[in-house]
GROMACS .gro file of C-alpha atoms in nm:
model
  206
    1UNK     CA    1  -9.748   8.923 -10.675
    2UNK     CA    2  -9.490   8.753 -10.437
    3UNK     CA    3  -9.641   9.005 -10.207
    4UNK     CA    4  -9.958   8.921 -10.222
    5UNK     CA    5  -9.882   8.512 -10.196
    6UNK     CA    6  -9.690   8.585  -9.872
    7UNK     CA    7  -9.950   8.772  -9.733
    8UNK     CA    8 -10.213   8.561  -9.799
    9UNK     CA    9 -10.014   8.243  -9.684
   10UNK     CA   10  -9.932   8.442  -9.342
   11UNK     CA   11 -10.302   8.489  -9.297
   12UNK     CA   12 -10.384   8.120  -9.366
   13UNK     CA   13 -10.126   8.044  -9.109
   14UNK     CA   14 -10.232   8.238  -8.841
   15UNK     CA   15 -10.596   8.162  -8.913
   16UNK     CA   16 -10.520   7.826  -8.816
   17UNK     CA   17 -10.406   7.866  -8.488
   18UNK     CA   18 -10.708   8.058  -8.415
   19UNK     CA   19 -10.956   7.948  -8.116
   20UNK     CA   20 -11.194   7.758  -8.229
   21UNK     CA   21 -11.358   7.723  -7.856
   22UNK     CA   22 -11.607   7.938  -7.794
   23UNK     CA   23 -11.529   7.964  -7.400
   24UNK     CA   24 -11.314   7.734  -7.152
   25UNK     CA   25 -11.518   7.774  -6.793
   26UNK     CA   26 -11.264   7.705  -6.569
   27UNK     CA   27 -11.267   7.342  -6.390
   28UNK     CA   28 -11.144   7.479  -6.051
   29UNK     CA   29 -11.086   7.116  -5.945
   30UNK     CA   30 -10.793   7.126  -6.187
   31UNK     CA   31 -10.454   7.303  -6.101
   32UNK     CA   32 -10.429   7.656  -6.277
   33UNK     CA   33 -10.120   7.696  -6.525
   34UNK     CA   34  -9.980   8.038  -6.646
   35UNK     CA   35 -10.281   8.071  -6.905
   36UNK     CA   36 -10.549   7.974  -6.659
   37UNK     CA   37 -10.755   7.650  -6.572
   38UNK     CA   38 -10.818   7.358  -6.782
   39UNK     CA   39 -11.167   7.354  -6.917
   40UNK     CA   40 -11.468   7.208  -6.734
   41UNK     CA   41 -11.767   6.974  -6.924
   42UNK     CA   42 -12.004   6.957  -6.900
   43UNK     CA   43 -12.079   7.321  -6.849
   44UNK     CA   44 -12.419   7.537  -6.761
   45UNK     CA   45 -12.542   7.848  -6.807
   46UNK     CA   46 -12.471   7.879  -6.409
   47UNK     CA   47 -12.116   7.907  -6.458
   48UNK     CA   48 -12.178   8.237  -6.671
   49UNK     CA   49 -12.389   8.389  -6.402
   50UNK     CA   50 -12.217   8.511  -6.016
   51UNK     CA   51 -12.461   8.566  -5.791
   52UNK     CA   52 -12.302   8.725  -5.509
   53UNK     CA   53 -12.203   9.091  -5.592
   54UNK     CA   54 -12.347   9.203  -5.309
   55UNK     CA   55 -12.131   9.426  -5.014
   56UNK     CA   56 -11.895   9.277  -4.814
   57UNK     CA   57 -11.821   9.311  -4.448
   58UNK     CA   58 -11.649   9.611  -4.342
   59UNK     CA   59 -11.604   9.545  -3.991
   60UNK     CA   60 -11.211   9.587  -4.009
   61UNK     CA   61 -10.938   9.786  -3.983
   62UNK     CA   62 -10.949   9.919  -4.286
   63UNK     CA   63 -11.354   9.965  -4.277
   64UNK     CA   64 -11.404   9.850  -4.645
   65UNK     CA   65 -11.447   9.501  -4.811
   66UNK     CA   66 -11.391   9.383  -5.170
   67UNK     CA   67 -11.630   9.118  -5.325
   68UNK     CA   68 -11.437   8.923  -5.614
   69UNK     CA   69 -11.601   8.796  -5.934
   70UNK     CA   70 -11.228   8.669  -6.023
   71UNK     CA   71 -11.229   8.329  -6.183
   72UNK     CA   72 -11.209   8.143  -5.840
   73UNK     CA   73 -11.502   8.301  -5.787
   74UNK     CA   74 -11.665   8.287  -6.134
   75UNK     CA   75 -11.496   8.031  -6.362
   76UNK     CA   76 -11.699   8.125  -6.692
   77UNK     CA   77 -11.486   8.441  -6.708
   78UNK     CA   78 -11.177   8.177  -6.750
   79UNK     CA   79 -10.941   8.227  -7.059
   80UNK     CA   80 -11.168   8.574  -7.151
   81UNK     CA   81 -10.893   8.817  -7.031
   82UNK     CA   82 -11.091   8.992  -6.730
   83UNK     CA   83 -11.240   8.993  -6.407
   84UNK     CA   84 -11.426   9.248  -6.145
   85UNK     CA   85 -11.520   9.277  -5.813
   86UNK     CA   86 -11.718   9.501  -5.606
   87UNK     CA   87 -11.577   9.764  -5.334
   88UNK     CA   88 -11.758   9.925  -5.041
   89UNK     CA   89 -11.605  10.142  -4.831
   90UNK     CA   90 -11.754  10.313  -4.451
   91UNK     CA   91 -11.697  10.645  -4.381
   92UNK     CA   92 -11.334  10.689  -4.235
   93UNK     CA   93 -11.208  10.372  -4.445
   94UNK     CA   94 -10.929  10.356  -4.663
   95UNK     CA   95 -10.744  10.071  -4.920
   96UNK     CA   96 -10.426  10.108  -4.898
   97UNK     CA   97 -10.132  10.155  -5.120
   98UNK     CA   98 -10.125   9.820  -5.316
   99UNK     CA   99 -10.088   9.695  -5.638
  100UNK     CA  100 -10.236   9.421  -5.931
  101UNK     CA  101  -9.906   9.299  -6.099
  102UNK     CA  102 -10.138   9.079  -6.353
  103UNK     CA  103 -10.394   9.364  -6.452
  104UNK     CA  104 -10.498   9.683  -6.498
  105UNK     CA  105 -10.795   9.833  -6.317
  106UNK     CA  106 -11.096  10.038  -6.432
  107UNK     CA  107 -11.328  10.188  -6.143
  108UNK     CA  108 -11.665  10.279  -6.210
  109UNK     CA  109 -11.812  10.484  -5.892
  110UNK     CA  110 -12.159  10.346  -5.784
  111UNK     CA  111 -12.240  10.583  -5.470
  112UNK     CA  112 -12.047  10.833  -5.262
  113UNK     CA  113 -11.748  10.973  -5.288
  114UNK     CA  114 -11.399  10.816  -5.294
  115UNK     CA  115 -11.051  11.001  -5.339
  116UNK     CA  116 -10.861  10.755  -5.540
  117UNK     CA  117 -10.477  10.803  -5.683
  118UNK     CA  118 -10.206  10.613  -5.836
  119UNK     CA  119  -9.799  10.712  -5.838
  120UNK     CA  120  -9.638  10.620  -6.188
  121UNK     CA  121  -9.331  10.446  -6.237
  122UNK     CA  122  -9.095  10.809  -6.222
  123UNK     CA  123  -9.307  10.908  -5.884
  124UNK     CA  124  -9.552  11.152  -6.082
  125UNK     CA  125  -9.913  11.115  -5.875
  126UNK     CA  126 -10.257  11.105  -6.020
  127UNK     CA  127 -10.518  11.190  -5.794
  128UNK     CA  128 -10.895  11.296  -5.786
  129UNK     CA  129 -11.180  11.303  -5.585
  130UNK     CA  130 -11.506  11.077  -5.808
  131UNK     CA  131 -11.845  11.093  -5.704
  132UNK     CA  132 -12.112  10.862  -5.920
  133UNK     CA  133 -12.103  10.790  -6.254
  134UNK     CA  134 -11.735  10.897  -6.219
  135UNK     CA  135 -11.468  10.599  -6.380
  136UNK     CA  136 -11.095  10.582  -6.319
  137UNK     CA  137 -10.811  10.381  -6.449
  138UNK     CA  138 -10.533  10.225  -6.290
  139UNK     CA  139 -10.246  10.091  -6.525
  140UNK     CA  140 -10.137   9.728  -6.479
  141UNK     CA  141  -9.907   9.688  -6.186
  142UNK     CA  142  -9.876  10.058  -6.037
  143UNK     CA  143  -9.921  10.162  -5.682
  144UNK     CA  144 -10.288  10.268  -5.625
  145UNK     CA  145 -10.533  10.351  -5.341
  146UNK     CA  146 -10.842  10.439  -5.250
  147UNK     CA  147 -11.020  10.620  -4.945
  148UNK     CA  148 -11.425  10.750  -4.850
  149UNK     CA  149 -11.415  11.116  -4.921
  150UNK     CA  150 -11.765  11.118  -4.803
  151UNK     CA  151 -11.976  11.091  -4.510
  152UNK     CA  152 -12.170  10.756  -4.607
  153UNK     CA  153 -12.068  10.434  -4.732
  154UNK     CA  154 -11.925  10.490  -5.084
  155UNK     CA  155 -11.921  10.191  -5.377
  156UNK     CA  156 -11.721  10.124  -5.681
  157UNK     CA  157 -11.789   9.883  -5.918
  158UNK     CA  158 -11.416   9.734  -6.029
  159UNK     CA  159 -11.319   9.567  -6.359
  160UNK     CA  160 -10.948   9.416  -6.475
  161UNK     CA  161 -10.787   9.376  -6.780
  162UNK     CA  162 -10.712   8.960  -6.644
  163UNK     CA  163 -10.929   8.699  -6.497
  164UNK     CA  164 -10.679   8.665  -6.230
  165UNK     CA  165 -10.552   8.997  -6.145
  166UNK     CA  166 -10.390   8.921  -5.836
  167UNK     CA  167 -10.285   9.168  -5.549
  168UNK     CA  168 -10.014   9.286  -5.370
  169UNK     CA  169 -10.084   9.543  -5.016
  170UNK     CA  170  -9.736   9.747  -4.953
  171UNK     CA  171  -9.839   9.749  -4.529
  172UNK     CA  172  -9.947   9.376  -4.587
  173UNK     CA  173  -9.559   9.313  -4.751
  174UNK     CA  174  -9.393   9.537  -4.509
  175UNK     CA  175  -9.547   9.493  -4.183
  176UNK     CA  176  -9.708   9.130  -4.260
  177UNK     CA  177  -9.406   8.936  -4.287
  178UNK     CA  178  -9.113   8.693  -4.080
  179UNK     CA  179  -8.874   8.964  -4.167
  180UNK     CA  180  -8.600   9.041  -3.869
  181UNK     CA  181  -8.800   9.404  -3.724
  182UNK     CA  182  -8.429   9.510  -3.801
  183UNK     CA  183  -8.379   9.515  -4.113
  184UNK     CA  184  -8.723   9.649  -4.204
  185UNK     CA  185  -8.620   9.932  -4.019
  186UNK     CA  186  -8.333  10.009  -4.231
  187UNK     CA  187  -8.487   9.951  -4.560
  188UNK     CA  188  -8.815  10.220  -4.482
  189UNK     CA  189  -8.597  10.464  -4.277
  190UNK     CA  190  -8.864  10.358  -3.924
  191UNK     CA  191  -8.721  10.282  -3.606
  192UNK     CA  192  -8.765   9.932  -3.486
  193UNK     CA  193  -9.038  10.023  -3.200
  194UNK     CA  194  -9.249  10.140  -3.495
  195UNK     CA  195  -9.166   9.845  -3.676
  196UNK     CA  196  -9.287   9.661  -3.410
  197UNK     CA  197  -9.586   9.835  -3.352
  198UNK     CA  198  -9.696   9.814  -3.729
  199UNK     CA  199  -9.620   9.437  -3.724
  200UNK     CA  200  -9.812   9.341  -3.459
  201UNK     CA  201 -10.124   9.548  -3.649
  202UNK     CA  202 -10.079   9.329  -3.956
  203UNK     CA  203  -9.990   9.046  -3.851
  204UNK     CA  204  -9.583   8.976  -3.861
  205UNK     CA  205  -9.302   8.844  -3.698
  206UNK     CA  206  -8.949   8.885  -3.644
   0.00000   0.00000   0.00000
């Protein structure tokens, strides 16, 4: 019986610190805090809707483009615990090794083929080669790529486990930075001239 009265006095307690909102669209006016934005009123059924999942431009190095439907981009997904984007890539193009420290990633293949792989945390590799109506996973915070196995554009619709999922590209980290060409040298084993080389393709100093 004392059982039962604990049990049911645990489940009265949590109850009541239950959400009783039934959404917080994000006021992206406000400053975002480690659980997301404040809430916005009023609110419309606009900020439920993103209109702009369309392709991106893929006139770059890297020949492929990523439109986000994160919650700077669509603030009714605020405080619901995920996010996607869409991701085109040419023929030839690549994303590089990179990761999402604040989610994990499911890809859904639209059109074409992309090879697509991720290296777990003791250096085992995943990799496969998904054509349409293919899907993928990519656990939280794990370095992952993706590259056009095809000869046309291919797309993946993306989705993450976080309305914020935030990125991190290794040749963006490593090659994008003020760090002396030096000591980047020593830490990946390249000699400086190819440090060099690399940094002035992404954009660093030093």
């Amino acid at each position: 019986m004392i059982h039962i009265l604990f049990l049911f006095s645990f489940l009265l307690s949590t109850s009541s610190h239950a959400s009783v909102v039934d959404f917080c669209v994000a006021d992206l006016k406000s400053t975002e805090n480690p659980t997301g934005y404040p809430c916005k009123s009023p609110v419309t059924v606009d900020d439920f809707v993103f209109s702009n999942f369309r392709a991106g431009n893929t006139s770059n190095f890297f020949k492929a483009s990523l439109t986000p439907a994160f919650v700077d981009q669509f603030p009714g997904v605020n405080g619901l615990g995920f996010s996607a984007a869409r991701m085109d890539i040419e023929a030839g193009g690549i994303v590089p090794m990179h990761s999402h420290p604040g989610a994990s990633e499911l890809l859904i293949m639209v059109q074409g083929r992309i090879t697509a792989g991720f290296i777990s945390s003791d250096n085992s590799v995943f990799v496969k080669t998904l054509a349409k109506g293919d899907v993928m996973v990519f656990p939280q915070g794990l370095m992952h790529f993706q590259l056009n196995a095809g000869k046309g554009r291919a797309t993946a619709f993306l989705t993450f486990s976080s309305p914020n999922p935030g990125a991190q590209l290794l040749d963006l980290a490593l090659f994008g930075n003020n760090l002396d060409s030096a000591i980047v040298g020593k830490t990946t084993f390249l000699d400086i001239a190819q440090v060099k080389k690399l940094k002035a393709v992404f954009g660093g100093r030093g």
